[in-house]
Short mmCIF file of C-alpha atoms in Angstrom, two decimals:
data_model
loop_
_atom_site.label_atom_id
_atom_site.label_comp_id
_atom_site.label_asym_id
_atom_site.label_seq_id
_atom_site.Cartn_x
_atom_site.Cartn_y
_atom_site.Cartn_z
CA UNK O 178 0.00 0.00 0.00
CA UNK O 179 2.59 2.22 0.68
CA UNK O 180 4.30 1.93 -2.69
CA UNK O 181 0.63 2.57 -4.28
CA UNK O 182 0.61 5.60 -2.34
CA UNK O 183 3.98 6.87 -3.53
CA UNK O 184 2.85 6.03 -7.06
CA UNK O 185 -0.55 7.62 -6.79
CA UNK O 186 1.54 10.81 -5.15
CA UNK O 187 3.71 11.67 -8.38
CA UNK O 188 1.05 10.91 -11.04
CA UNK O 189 1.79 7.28 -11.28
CA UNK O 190 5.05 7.98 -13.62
CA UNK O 191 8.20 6.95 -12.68
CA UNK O 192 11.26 8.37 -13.14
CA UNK O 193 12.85 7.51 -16.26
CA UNK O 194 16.47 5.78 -15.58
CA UNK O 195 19.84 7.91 -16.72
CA UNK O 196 20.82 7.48 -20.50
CA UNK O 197 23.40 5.48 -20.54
CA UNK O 198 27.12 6.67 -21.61
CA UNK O 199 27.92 6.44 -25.18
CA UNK O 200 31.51 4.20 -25.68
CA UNK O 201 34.33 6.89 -26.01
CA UNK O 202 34.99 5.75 -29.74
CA UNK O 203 30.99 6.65 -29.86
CA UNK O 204 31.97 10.07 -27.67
CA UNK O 205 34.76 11.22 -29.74
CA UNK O 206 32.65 11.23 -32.69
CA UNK O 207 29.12 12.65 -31.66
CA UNK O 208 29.71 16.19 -32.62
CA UNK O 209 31.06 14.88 -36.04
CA UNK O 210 28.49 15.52 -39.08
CA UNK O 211 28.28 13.21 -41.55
CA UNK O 212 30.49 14.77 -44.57
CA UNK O 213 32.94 14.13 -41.70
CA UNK O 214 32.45 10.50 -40.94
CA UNK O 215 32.54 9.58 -44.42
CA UNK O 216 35.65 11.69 -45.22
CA UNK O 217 37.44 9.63 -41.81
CA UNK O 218 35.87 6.62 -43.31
CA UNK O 219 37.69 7.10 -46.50
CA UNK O 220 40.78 8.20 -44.98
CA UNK O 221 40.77 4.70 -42.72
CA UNK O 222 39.75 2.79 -45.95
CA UNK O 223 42.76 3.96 -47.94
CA UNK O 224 45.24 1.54 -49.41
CA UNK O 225 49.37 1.47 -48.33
CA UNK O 226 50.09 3.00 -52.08
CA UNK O 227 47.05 5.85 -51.85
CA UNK O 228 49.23 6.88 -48.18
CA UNK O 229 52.59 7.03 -49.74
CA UNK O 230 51.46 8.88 -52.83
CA UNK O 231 49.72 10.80 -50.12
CA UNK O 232 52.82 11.62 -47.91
CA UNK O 233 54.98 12.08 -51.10
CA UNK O 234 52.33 15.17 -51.95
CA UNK O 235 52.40 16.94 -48.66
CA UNK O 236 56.20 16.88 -48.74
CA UNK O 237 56.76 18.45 -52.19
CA UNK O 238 54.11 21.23 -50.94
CA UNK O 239 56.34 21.24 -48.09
CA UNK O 240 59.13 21.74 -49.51
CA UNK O 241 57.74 24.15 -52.06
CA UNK O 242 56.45 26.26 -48.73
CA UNK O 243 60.33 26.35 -48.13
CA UNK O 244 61.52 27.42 -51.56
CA UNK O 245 61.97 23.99 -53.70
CA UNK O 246 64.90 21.64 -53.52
CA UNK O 247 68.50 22.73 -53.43
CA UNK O 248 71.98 21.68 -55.67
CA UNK O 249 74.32 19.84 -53.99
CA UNK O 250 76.79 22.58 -54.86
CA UNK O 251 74.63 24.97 -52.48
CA UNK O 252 74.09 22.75 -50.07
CA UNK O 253 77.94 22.56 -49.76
CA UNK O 254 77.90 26.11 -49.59
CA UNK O 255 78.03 26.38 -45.63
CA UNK O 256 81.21 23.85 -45.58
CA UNK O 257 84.71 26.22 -45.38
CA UNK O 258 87.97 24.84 -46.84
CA UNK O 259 89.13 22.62 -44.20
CA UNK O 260 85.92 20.66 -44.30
CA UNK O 261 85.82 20.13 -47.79
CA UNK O 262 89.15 19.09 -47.63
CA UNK O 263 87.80 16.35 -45.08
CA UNK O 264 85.02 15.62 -46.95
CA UNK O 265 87.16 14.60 -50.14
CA UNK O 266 89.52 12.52 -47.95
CA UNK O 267 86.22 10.46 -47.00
CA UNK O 268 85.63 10.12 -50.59
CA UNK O 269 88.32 8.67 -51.21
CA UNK O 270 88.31 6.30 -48.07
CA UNK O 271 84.78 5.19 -48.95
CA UNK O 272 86.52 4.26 -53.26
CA UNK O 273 89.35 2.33 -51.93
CA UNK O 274 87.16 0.75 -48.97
CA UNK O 275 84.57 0.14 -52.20
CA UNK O 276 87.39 -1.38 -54.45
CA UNK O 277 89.19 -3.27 -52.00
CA UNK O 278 86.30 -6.50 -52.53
CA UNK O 279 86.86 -6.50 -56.01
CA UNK O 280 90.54 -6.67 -55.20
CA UNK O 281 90.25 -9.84 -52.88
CA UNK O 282 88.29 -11.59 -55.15
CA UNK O 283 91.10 -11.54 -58.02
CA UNK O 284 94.14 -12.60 -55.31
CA UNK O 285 91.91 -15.38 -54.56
CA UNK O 286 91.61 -16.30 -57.89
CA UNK O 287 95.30 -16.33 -58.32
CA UNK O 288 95.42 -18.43 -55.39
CA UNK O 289 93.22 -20.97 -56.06
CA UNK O 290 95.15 -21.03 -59.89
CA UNK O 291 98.36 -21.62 -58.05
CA UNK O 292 96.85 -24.65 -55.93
CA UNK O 293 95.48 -25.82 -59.19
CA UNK O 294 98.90 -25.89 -61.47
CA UNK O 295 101.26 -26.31 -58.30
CA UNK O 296 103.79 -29.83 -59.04
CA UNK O 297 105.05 -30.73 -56.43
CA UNK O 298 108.25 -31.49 -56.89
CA UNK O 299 111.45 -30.86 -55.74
CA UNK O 300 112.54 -28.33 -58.01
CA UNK O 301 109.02 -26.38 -58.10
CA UNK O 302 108.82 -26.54 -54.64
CA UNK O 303 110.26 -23.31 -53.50
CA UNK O 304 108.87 -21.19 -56.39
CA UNK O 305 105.49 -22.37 -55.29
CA UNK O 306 106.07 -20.76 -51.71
CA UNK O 307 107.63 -17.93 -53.37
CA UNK O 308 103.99 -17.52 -54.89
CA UNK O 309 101.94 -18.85 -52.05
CA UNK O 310 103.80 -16.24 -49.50
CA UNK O 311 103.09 -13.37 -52.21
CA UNK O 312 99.21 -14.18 -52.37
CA UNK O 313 99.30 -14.14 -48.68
CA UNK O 314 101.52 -10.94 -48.35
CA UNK O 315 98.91 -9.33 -51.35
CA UNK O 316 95.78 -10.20 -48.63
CA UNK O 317 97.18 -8.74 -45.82
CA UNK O 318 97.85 -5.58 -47.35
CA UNK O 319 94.51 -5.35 -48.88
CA UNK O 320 92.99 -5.70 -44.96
CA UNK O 321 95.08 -2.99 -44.00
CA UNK O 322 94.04 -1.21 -46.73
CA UNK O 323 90.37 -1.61 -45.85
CA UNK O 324 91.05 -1.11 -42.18
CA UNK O 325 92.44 2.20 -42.76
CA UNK O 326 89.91 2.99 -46.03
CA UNK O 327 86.85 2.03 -43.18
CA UNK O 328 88.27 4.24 -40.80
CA UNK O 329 88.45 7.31 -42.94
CA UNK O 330 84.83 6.72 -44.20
CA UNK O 331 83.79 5.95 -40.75
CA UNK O 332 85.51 9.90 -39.49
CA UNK O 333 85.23 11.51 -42.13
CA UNK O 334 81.51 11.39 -43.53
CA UNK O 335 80.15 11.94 -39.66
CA UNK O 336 82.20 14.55 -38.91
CA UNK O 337 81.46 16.35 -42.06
CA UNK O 338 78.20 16.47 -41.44
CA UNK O 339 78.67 17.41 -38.11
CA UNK O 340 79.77 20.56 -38.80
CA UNK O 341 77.75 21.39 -41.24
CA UNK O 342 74.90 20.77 -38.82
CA UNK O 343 76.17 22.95 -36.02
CA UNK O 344 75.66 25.88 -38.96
CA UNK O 345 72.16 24.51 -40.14
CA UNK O 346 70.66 25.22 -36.79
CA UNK O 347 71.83 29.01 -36.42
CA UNK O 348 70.48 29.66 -40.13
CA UNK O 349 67.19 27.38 -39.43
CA UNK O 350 65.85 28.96 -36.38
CA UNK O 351 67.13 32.08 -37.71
CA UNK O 352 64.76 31.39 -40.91
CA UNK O 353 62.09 30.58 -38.99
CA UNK O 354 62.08 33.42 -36.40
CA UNK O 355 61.70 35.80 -39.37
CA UNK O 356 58.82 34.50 -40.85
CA UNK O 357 55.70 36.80 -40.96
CA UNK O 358 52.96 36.30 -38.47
CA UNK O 359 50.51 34.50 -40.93
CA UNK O 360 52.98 31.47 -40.93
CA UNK O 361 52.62 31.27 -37.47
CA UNK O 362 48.93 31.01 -37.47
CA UNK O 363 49.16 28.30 -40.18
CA UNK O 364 51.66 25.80 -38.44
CA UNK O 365 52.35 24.18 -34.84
CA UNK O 366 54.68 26.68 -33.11
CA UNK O 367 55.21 23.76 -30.72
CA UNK O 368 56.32 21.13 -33.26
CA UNK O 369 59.01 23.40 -34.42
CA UNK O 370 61.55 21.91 -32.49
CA UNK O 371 60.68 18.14 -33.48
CA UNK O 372 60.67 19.27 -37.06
CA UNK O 373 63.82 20.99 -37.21
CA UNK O 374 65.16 17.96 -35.83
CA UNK O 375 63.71 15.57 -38.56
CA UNK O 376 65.01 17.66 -41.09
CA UNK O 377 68.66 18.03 -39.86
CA UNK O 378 68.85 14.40 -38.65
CA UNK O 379 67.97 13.56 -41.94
CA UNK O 380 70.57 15.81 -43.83
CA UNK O 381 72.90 13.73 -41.26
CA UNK O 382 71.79 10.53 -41.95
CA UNK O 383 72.46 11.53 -46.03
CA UNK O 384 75.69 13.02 -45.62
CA UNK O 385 77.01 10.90 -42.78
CA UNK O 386 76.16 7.22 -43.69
CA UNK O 387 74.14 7.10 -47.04
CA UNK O 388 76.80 9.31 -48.81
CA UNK O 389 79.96 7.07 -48.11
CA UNK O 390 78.21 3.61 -49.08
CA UNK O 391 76.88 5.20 -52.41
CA UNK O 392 80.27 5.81 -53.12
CA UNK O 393 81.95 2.77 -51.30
CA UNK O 394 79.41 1.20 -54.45
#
């Protein structure tokens, strides 16, 4: 009775329960119209060639925001005397580190022809040694030769780029900081430091590693 009299007391309704809470995928898309959803749909739908050709567009407009690509000549421009003098050094590591394969293969060929037509005998004995030791004198200084070829590449190339980093980042922040205010509004003031280090880490990686085993090739 009691109950009836509560019911009878509000009108007989009861009070509808709470909607319940939409799942936060559901939550983070609720204020999206549908023009939206279908152009996230599209986006999620799109194929691993469809990205790349995407990403390869927004970085030539990228790089057409920044005034196009560069020679090598200028981008050697920043590097004084000294440095290119390094630089060709490393070049020249990275060739004889590059031709010093090539090399081993044809002393083991002339090894393995000097097993092949060796008689042993007693007179032919010594002048086989004689050609044996010479084989095994030409190896040894072809792995010095790469030894000290490797090392020069290894130096040279890093520290090369290096330097020319330690310049980059005056000039690039000094670029940036004289943009005009409109730029500002268009891009992530915040993400300037993360993209100024993607952009010299990869002039690094080109000049530093990528540079001396094209030409160790």
């Amino acid at each position: 009775p009691g109950h009836m009299d509560e019911n009878k007391a509000d009108g007989g309704h009861r009070p509808e329960p709470p909607p319940e809470p939409l799942p936060s995928g559901s939550r983070r898309f609720s204020g999206l119209s549908e023009e939206e959803l279908a152009e996230l749909a599209d986006k999620s739908e799109e194929t691993a060639k469809e990205k790349k050709e995407r990403e390869a567009a927004e970085r030539k407009q990228k790089l057409k925001e920044y005034g196009g690509s560069v020679s090598l000549c200028k981008l050697l421009s920043l590097a004084d005397p000294l440095e290119l003098c390094m630089l060709a050094i490393a070049i020249i590591g990275a060739i004889g580190h590059g031709a010093a394969q090539p090399l081993v293969c044809l002393s083991f060929g002339n090894f393995v022809d000097a097993l092949s037509t060796a008689q042993l005998s007693t007179v032919d004995l010594y002048s086989y040694i004689d050609k044996i030791s010479g084989i095994a004198i030409e190896f040894s200084l072809i792995a010095v030769g790469v030894m000290v070829a490797g090392t020069i590449q290894g130096i040279g190339f890093p520290w090369f780029a290096e330097k020319q980093l330690r310049k980059m980042r005056l000039i690039y922040l000094d670029a940036t900081l004289h943009r005009d205010v409109s730029w500002y509004d268009m891009h992530d003031c915040g993400a300037f430091a993360t993209e100024m280090a993607d952009d010299l880490a990869r002039y690094e990686e080109g000049f530093g590693n990528l540079l001396g085993a094209s030409v160790m090739s």
